[in-house]
PDB file of C-alpha atoms in Angstrom:
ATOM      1  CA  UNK G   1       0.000   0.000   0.000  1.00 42.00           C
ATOM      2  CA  UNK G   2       1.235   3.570  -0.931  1.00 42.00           C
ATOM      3  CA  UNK G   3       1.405   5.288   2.425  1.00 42.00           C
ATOM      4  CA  UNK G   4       2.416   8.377   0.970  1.00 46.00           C
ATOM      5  CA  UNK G   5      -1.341   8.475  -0.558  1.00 45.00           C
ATOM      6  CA  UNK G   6      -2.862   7.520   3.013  1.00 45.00           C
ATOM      7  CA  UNK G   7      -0.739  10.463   4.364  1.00 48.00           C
ATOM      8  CA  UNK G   8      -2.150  12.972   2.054  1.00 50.00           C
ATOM      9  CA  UNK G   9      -5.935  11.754   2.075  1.00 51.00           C
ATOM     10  CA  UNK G  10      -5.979  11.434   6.099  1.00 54.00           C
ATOM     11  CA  UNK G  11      -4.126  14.251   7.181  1.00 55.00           C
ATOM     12  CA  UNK G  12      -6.400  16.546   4.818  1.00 58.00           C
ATOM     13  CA  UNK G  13      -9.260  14.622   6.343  1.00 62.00           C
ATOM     14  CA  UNK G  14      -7.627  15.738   9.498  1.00 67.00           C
ATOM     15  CA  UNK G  15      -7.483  18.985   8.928  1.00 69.00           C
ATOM     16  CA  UNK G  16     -11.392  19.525   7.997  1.00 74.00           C
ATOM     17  CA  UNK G  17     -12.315  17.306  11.050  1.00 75.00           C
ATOM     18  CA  UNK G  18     -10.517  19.524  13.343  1.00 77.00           C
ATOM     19  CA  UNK G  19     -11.899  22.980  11.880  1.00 77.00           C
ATOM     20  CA  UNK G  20     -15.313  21.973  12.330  1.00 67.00           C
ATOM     21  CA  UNK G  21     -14.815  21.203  15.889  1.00 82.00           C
ATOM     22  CA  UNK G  22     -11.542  22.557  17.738  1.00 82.00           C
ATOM     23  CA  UNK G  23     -12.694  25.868  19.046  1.00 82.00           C
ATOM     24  CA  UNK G  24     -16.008  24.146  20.716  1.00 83.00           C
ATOM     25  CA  UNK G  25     -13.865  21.289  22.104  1.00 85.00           C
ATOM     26  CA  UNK G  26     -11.214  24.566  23.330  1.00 85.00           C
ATOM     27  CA  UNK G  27     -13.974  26.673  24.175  1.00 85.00           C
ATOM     28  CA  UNK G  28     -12.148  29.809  21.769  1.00 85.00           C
ATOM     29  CA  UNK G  29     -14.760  32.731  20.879  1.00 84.00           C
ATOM     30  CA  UNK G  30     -13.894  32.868  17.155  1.00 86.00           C
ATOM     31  CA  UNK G  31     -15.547  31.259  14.092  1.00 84.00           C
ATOM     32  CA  UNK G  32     -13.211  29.150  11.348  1.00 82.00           C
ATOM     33  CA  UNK G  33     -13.249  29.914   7.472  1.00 79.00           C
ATOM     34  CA  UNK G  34     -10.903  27.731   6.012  1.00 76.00           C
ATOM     35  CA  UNK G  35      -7.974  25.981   6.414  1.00 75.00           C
ATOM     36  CA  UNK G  36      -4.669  28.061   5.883  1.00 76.00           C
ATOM     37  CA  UNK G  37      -1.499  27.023   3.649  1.00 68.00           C
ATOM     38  CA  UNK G  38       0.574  25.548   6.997  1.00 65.00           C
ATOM     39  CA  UNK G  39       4.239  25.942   5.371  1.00 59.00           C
ATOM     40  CA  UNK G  40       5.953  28.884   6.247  1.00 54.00           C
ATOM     41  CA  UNK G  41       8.831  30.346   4.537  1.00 49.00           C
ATOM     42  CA  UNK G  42      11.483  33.115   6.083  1.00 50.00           C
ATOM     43  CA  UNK G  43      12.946  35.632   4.678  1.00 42.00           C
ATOM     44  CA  UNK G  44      15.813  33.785   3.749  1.00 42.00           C
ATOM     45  CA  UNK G  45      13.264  31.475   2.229  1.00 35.00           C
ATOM     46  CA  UNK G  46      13.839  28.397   5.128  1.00 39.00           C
ATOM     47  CA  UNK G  47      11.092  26.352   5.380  1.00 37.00           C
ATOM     48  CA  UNK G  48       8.913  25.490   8.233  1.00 40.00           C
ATOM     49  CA  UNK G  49       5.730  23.793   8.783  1.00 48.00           C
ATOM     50  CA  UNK G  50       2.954  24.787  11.997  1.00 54.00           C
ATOM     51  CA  UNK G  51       0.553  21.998  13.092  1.00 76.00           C
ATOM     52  CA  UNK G  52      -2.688  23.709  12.269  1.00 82.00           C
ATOM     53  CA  UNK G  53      -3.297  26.949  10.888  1.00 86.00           C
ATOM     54  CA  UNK G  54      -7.165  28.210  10.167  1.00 88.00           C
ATOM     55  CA  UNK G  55      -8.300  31.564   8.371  1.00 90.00           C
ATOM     56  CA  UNK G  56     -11.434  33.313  10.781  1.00 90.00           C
ATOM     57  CA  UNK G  57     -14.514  35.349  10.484  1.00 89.00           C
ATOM     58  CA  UNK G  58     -12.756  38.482  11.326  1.00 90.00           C
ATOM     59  CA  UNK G  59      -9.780  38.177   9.071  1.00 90.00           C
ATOM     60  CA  UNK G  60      -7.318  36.682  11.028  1.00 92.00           C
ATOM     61  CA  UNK G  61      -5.493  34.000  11.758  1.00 92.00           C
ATOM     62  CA  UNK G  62      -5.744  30.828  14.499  1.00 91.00           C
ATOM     63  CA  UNK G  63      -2.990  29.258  14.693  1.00 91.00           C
ATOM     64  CA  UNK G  64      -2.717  25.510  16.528  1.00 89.00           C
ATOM     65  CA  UNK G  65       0.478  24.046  17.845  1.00 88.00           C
ATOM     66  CA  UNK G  66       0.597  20.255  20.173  1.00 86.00           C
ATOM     67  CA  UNK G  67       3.544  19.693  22.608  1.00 86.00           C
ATOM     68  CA  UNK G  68       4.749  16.444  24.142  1.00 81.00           C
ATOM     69  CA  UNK G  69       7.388  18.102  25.233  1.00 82.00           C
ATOM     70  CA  UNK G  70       8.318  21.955  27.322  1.00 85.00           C
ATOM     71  CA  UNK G  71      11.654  23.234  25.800  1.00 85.00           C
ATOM     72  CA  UNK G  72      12.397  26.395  26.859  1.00 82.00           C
ATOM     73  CA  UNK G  73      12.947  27.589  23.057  1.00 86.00           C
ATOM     74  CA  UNK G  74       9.320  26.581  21.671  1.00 89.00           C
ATOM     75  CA  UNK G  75       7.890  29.517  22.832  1.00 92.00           C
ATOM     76  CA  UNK G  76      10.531  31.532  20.649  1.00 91.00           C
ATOM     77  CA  UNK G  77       9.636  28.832  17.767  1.00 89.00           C
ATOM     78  CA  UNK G  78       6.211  29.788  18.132  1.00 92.00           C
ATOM     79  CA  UNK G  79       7.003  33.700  18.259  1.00 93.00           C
ATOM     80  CA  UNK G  80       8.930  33.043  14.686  1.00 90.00           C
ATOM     81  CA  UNK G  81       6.596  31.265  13.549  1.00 90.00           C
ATOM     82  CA  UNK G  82       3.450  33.858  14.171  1.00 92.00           C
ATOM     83  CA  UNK G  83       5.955  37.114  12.781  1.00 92.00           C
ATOM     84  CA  UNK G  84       6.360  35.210  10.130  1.00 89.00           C
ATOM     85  CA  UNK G  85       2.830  34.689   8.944  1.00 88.00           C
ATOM     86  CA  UNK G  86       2.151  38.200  10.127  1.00 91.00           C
ATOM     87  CA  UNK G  87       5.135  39.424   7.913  1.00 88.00           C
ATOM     88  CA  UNK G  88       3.521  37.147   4.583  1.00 84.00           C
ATOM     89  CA  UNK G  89      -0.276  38.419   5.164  1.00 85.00           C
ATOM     90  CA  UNK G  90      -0.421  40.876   7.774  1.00 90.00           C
ATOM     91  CA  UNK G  91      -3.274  39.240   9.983  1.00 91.00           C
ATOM     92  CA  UNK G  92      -3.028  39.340  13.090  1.00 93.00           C
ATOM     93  CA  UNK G  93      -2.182  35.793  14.844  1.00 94.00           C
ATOM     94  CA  UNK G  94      -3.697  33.872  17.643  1.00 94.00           C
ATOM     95  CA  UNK G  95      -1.744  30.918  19.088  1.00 94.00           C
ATOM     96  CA  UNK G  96      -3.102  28.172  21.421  1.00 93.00           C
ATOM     97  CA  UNK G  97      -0.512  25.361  22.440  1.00 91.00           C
ATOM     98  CA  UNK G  98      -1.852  21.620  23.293  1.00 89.00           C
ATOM     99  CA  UNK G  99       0.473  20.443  25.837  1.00 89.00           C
ATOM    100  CA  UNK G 100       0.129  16.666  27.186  1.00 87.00           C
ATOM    101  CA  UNK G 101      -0.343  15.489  30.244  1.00 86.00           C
ATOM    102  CA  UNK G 102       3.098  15.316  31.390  1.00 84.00           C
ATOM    103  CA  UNK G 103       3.008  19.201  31.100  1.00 89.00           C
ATOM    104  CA  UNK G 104       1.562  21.409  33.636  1.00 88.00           C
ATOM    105  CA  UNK G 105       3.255  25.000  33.713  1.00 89.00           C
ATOM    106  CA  UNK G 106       5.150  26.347  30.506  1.00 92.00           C
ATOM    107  CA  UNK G 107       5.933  29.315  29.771  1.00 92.00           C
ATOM    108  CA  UNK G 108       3.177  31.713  28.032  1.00 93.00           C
ATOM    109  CA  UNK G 109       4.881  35.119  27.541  1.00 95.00           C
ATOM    110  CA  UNK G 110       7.925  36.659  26.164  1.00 92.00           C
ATOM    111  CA  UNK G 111       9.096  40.317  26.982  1.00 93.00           C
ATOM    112  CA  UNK G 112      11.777  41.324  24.052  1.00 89.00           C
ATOM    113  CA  UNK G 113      11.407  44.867  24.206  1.00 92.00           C
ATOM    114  CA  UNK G 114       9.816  46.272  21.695  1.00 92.00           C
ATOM    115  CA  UNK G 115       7.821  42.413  20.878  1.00 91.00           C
ATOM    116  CA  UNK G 116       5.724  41.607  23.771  1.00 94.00           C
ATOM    117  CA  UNK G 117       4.214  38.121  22.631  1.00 95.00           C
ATOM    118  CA  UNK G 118       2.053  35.377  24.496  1.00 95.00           C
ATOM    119  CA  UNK G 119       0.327  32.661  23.396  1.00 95.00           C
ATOM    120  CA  UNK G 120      -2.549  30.612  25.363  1.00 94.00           C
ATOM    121  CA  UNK G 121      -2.025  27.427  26.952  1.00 94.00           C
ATOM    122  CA  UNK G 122      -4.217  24.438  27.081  1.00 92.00           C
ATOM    123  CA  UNK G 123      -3.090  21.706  29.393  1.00 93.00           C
ATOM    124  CA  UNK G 124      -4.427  18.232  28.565  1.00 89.00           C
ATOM    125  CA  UNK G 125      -3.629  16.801  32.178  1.00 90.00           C
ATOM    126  CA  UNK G 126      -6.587  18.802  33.868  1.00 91.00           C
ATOM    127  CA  UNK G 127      -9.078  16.053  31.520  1.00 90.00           C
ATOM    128  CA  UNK G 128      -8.945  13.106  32.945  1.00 92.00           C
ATOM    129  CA  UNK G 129      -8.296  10.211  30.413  1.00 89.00           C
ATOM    130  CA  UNK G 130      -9.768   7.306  32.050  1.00 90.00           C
ATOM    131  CA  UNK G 131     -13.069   8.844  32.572  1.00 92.00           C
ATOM    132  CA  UNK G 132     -13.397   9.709  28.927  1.00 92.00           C
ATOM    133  CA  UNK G 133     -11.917   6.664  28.015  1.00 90.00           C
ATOM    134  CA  UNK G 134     -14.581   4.994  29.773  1.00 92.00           C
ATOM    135  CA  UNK G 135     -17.037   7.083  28.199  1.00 93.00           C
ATOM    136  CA  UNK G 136     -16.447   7.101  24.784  1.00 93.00           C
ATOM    137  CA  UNK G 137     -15.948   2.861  25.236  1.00 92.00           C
ATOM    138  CA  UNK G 138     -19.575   2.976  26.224  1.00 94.00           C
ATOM    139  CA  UNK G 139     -20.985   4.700  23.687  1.00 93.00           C
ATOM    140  CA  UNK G 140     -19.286   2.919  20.932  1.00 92.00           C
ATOM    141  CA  UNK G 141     -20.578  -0.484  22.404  1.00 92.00           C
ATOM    142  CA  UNK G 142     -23.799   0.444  22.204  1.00 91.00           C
ATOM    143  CA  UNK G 143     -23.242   1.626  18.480  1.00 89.00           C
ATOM    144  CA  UNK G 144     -24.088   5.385  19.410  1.00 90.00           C
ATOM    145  CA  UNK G 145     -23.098   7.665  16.778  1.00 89.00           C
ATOM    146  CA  UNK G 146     -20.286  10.050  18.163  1.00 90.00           C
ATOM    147  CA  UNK G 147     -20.787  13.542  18.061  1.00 90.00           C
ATOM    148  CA  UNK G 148     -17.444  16.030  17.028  1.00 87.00           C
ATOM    149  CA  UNK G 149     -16.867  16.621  20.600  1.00 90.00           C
ATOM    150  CA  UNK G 150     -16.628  12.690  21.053  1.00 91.00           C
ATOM    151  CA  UNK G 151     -14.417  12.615  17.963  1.00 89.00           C
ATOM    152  CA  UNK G 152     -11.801  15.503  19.172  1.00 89.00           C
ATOM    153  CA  UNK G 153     -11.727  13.691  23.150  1.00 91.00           C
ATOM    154  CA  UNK G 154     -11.227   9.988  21.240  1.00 90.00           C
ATOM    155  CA  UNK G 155      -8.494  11.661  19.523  1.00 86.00           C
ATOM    156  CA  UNK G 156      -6.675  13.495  22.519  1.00 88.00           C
ATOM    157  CA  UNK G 157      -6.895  10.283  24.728  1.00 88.00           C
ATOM    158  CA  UNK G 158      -3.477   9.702  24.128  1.00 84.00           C
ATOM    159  CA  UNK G 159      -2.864  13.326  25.603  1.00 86.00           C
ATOM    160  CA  UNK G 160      -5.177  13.419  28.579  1.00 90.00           C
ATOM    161  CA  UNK G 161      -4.161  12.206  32.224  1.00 90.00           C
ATOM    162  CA  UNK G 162      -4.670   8.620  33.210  1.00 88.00           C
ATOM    163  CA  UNK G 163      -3.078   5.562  34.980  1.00 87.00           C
ATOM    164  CA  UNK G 164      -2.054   3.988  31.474  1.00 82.00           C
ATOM    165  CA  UNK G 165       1.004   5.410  29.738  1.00 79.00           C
ATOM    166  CA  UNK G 166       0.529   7.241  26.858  1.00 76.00           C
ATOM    167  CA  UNK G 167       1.454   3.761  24.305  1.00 75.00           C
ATOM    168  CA  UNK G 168      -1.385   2.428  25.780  1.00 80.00           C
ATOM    169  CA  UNK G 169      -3.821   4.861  26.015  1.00 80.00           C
ATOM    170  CA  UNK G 170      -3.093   5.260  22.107  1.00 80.00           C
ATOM    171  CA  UNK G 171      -3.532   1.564  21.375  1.00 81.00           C
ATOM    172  CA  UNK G 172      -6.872   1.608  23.288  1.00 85.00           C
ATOM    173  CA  UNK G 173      -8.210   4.775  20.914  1.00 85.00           C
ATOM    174  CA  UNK G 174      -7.073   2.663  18.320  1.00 81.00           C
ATOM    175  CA  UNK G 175      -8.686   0.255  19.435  1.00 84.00           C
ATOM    176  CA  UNK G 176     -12.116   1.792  20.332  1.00 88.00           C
ATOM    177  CA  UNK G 177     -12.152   3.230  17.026  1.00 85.00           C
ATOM    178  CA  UNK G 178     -11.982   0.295  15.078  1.00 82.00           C
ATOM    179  CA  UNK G 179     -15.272  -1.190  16.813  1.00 86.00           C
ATOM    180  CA  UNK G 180     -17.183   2.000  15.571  1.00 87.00           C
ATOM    181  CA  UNK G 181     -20.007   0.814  13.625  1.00 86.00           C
ATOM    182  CA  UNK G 182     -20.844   4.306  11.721  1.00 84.00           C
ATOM    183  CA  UNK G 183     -17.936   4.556   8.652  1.00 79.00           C
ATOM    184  CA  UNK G 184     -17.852   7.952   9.016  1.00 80.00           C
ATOM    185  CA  UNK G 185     -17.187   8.403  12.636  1.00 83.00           C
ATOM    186  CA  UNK G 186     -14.807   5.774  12.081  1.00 82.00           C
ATOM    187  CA  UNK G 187     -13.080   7.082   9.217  1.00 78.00           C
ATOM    188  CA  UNK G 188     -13.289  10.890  11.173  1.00 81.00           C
ATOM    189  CA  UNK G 189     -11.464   8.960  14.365  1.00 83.00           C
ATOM    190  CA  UNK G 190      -9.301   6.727  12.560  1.00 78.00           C
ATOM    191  CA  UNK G 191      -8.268  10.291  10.662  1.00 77.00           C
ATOM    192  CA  UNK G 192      -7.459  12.502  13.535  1.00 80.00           C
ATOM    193  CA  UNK G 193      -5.360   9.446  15.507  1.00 79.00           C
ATOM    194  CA  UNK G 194      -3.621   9.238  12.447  1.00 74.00           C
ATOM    195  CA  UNK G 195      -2.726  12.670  12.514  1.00 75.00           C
ATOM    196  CA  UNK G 196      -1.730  13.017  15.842  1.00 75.00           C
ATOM    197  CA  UNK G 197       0.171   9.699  16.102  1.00 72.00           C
ATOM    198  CA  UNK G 198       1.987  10.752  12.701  1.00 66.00           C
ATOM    199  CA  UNK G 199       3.274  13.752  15.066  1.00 66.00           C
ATOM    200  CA  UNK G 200       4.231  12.173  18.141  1.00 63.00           C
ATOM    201  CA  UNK G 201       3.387   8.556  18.015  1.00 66.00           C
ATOM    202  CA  UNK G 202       5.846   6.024  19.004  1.00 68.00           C
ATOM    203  CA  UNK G 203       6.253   3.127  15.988  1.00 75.00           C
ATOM    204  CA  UNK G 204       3.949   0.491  17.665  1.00 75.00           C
ATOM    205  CA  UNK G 205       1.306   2.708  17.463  1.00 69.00           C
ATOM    206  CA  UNK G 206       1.905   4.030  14.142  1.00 70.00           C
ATOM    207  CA  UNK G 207       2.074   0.710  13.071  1.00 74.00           C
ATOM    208  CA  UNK G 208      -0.758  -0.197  14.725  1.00 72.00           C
ATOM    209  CA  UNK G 209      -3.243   2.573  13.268  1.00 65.00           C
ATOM    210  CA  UNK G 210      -1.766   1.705   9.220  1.00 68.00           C
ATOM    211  CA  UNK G 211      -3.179  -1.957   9.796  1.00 70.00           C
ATOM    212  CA  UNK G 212      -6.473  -0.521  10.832  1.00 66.00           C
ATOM    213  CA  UNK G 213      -6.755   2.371   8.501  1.00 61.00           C
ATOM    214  CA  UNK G 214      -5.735  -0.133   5.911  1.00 64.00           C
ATOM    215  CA  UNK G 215      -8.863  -1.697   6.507  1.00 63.00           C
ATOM    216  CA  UNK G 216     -11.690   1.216   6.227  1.00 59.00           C
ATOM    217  CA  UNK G 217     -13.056   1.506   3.183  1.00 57.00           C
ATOM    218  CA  UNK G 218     -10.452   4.180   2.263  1.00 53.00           C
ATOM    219  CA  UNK G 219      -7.895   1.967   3.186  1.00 56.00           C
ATOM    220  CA  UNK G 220      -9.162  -0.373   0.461  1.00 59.00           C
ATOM    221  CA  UNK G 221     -10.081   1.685  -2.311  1.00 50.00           C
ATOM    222  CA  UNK G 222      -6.425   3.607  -1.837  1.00 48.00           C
ATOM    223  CA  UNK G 223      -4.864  -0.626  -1.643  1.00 52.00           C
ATOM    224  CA  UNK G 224      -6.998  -1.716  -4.563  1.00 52.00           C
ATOM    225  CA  UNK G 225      -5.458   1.321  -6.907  1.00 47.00           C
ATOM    226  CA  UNK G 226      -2.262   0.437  -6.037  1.00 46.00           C
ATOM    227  CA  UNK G 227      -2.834  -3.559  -6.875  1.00 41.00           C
ATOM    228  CA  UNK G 228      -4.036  -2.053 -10.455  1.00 47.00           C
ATOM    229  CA  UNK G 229      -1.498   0.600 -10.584  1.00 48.00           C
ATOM    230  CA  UNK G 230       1.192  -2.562 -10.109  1.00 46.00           C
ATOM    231  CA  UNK G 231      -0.240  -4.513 -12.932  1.00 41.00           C
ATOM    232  CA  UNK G 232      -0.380  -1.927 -15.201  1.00 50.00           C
ATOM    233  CA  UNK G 233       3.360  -1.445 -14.286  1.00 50.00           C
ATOM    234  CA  UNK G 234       4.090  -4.871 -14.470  1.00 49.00           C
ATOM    235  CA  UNK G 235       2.879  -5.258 -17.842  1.00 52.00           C
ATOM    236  CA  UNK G 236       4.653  -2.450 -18.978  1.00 53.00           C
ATOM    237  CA  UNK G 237       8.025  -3.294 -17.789  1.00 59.00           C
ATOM    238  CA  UNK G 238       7.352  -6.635 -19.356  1.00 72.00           C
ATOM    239  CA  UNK G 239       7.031  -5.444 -22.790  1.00 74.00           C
ATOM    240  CA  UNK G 240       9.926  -2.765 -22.452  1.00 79.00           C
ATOM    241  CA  UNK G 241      12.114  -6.209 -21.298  1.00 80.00           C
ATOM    242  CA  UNK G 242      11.058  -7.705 -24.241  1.00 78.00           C
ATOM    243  CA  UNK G 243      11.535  -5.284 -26.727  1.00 80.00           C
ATOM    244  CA  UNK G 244      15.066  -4.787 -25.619  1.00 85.00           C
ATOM    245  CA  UNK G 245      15.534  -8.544 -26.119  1.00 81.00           C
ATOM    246  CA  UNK G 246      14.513  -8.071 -29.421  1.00 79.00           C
ATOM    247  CA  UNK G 247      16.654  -5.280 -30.190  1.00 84.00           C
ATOM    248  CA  UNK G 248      19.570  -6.682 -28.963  1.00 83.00           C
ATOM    249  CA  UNK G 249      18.667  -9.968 -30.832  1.00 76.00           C
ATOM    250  CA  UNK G 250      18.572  -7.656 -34.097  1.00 78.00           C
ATOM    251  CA  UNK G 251      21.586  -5.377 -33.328  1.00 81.00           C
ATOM    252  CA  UNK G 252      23.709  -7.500 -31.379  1.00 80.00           C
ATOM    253  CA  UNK G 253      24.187  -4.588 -28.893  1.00 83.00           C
ATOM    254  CA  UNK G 254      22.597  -2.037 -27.498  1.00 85.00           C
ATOM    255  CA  UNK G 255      23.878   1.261 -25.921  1.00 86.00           C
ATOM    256  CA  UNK G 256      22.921   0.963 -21.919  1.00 86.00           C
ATOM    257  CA  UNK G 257      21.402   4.797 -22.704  1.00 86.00           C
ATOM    258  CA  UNK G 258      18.776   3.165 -25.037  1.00 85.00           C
ATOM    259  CA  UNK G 259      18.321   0.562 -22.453  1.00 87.00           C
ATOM    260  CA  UNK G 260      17.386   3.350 -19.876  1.00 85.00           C
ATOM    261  CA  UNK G 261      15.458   5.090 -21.841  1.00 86.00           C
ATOM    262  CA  UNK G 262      13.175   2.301 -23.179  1.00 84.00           C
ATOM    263  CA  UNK G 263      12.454   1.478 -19.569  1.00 83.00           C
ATOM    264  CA  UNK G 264      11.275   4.737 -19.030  1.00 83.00           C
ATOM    265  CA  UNK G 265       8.815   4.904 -21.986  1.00 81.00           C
ATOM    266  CA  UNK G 266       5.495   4.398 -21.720  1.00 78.00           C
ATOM    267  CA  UNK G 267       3.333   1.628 -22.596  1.00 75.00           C
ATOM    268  CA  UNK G 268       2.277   3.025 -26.267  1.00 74.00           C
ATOM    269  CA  UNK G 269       5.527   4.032 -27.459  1.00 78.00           C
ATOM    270  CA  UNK G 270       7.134   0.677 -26.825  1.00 80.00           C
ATOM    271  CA  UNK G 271       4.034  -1.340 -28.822  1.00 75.00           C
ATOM    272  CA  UNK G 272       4.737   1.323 -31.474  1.00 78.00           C
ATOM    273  CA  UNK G 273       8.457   0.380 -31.795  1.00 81.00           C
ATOM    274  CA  UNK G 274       7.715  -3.195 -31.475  1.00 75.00           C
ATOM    275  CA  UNK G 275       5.365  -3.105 -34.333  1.00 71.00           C
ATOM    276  CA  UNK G 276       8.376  -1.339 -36.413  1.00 74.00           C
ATOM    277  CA  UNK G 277      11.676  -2.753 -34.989  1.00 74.00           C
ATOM    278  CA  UNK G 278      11.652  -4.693 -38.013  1.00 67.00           C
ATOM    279  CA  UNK G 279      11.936  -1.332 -40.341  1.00 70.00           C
ATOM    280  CA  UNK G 280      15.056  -0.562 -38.489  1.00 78.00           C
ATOM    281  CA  UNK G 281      18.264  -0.165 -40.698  1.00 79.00           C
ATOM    282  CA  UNK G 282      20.637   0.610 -37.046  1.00 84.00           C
ATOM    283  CA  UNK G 283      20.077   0.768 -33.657  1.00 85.00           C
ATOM    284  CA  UNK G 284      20.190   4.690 -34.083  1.00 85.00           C
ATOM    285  CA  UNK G 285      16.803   4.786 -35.407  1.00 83.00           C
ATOM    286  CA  UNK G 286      15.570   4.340 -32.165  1.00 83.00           C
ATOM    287  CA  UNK G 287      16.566   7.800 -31.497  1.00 82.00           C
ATOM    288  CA  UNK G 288      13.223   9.541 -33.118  1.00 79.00           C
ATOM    289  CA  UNK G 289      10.807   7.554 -30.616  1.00 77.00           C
ATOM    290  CA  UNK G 290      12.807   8.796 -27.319  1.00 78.00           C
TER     291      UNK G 290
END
């Protein structure tokens, strides 16, 4: 399966789960647009990415950050990171950071003089996982459909405090997510873990969350195009092998360059030299169909 192509569907499914429903879950008094281009480039044109960056109703910007970790330099990342979006567009930025619940206090403001900058802190260990765990458990068993609150807490299990460590807290959202009878709430779940365990996940989880995402319907449809996309390929290396059989059958030799470049040829142009190979005076005629 082409996990690049599960990347880009689920993260973008990510992304328009998490508008629709991250400043009710975070209780923020602001209304999304859109989703904002995420990649940031400096003015010496480096290139950085922010975790989730929406346009709002009054012409700004909210901008979404999640820490496993407190370093004293991510607040100056984050500081960067908001100048430089104000430098591209001029919109003012807001900034809330996600911390997990092995976080309790960062720090929220920076005084540099003439900058004074803050951003607003939510701390996942004030929700406690177990109960929500426990919650959301329930309501899948009884094949309740989950609302987008229910979809954002699923999701931030892994963050929330508990008696489990976060590895297993992760494998039970996993988990829990799988036995969701609606496709859609699954696939919205199964989308937002994915995202978040692409972040910060450890590999048994990752691992974990491709074998059940390779099993949603998406997961199919995404593995059947890439059975068909690998016989279509194999036939067509098969042909360009055997054409340059038969060329160097008729030639004796052929120049490794020709060799390359018939490989790289598509399907039609190698059935139309195969129907003509036996036209060719030398090996040089090839030349016209490259």
């Amino acid at each position: 399966m082409d996990y690049n192509k599960i990347e880009d569907t689920v993260l973008k499914k990510a992304m328009d789960i998490f508008k629709q429903s991250a400043v009710d879950f975070f209780g923020i008094d602001t209304k999304i647009l859109g989703s904002a281009e995420t990649e940031i480039k400096d003015i010496q044109i480096n290139t950085n990415f922010v975790d989730y960056l929406f346009y709002t109703e009054d012409g700004n910007y909210l901008h979404f950050e999640f820490q496993t970790t407190d370093k004293k330099d991510d607040i100056k990342r984050f500081l960067f990171y908001d100048a430089s979006l104000y430098y591209k567009e001029k919109r003012k930025v807001k900034t809330v950071v996600v911390y997990s619940a092995d976080i309790d206090n960062t720090e929220t403001f920076i005084d540099a003089g003439t900058i004074k900058y803050s951003i607003e802190a939510v701390y996942m260990k004030k929700l406690n996982g177990d109960e929500k765990l426990k919650y959301i458990s329930e309501k899948v068993s009884k094949g309740e459909k989950l609302n987008p609150n229910d979809i954002l807490t699923l999701t931030f299990l892994p963050l929330m405090s508990g008696k489990e460590s976060r590895l297993k807290r992760a494998l039970e959202s996993i988990e829990i997510a799988e036995n969701i009878k609606d496709n859609e709430n699954k696939l919205q779940c199964i989308s937002m873990l994915y995202a978040l365990t692409d972040k910060f996940g450890d590999e048994i989880s990752k691992k974990k969350l491709k074998e059940v995402f390779s099993m949603t319907d998406i997961g199919r449809m995404i593995r059947e195009e890439g059975i068909e996309e690998g016989i279509e390929k194999g036939k067509a290396e098969g042909k360009s092998e055997l054409l340059i059989k038969l060329l160097v059958k008729k030639f004796k030799k052929l120049p490794k360059e020709y060799i390359d470049k018939i490989r790289s040829l598509p399907e039609e142009n190698i059935e139309i030299i195969g129907t003509e190979i036996f036209d060719f005076e030398k090996v040089s005629d090839l030349e016209k169909y490259f």
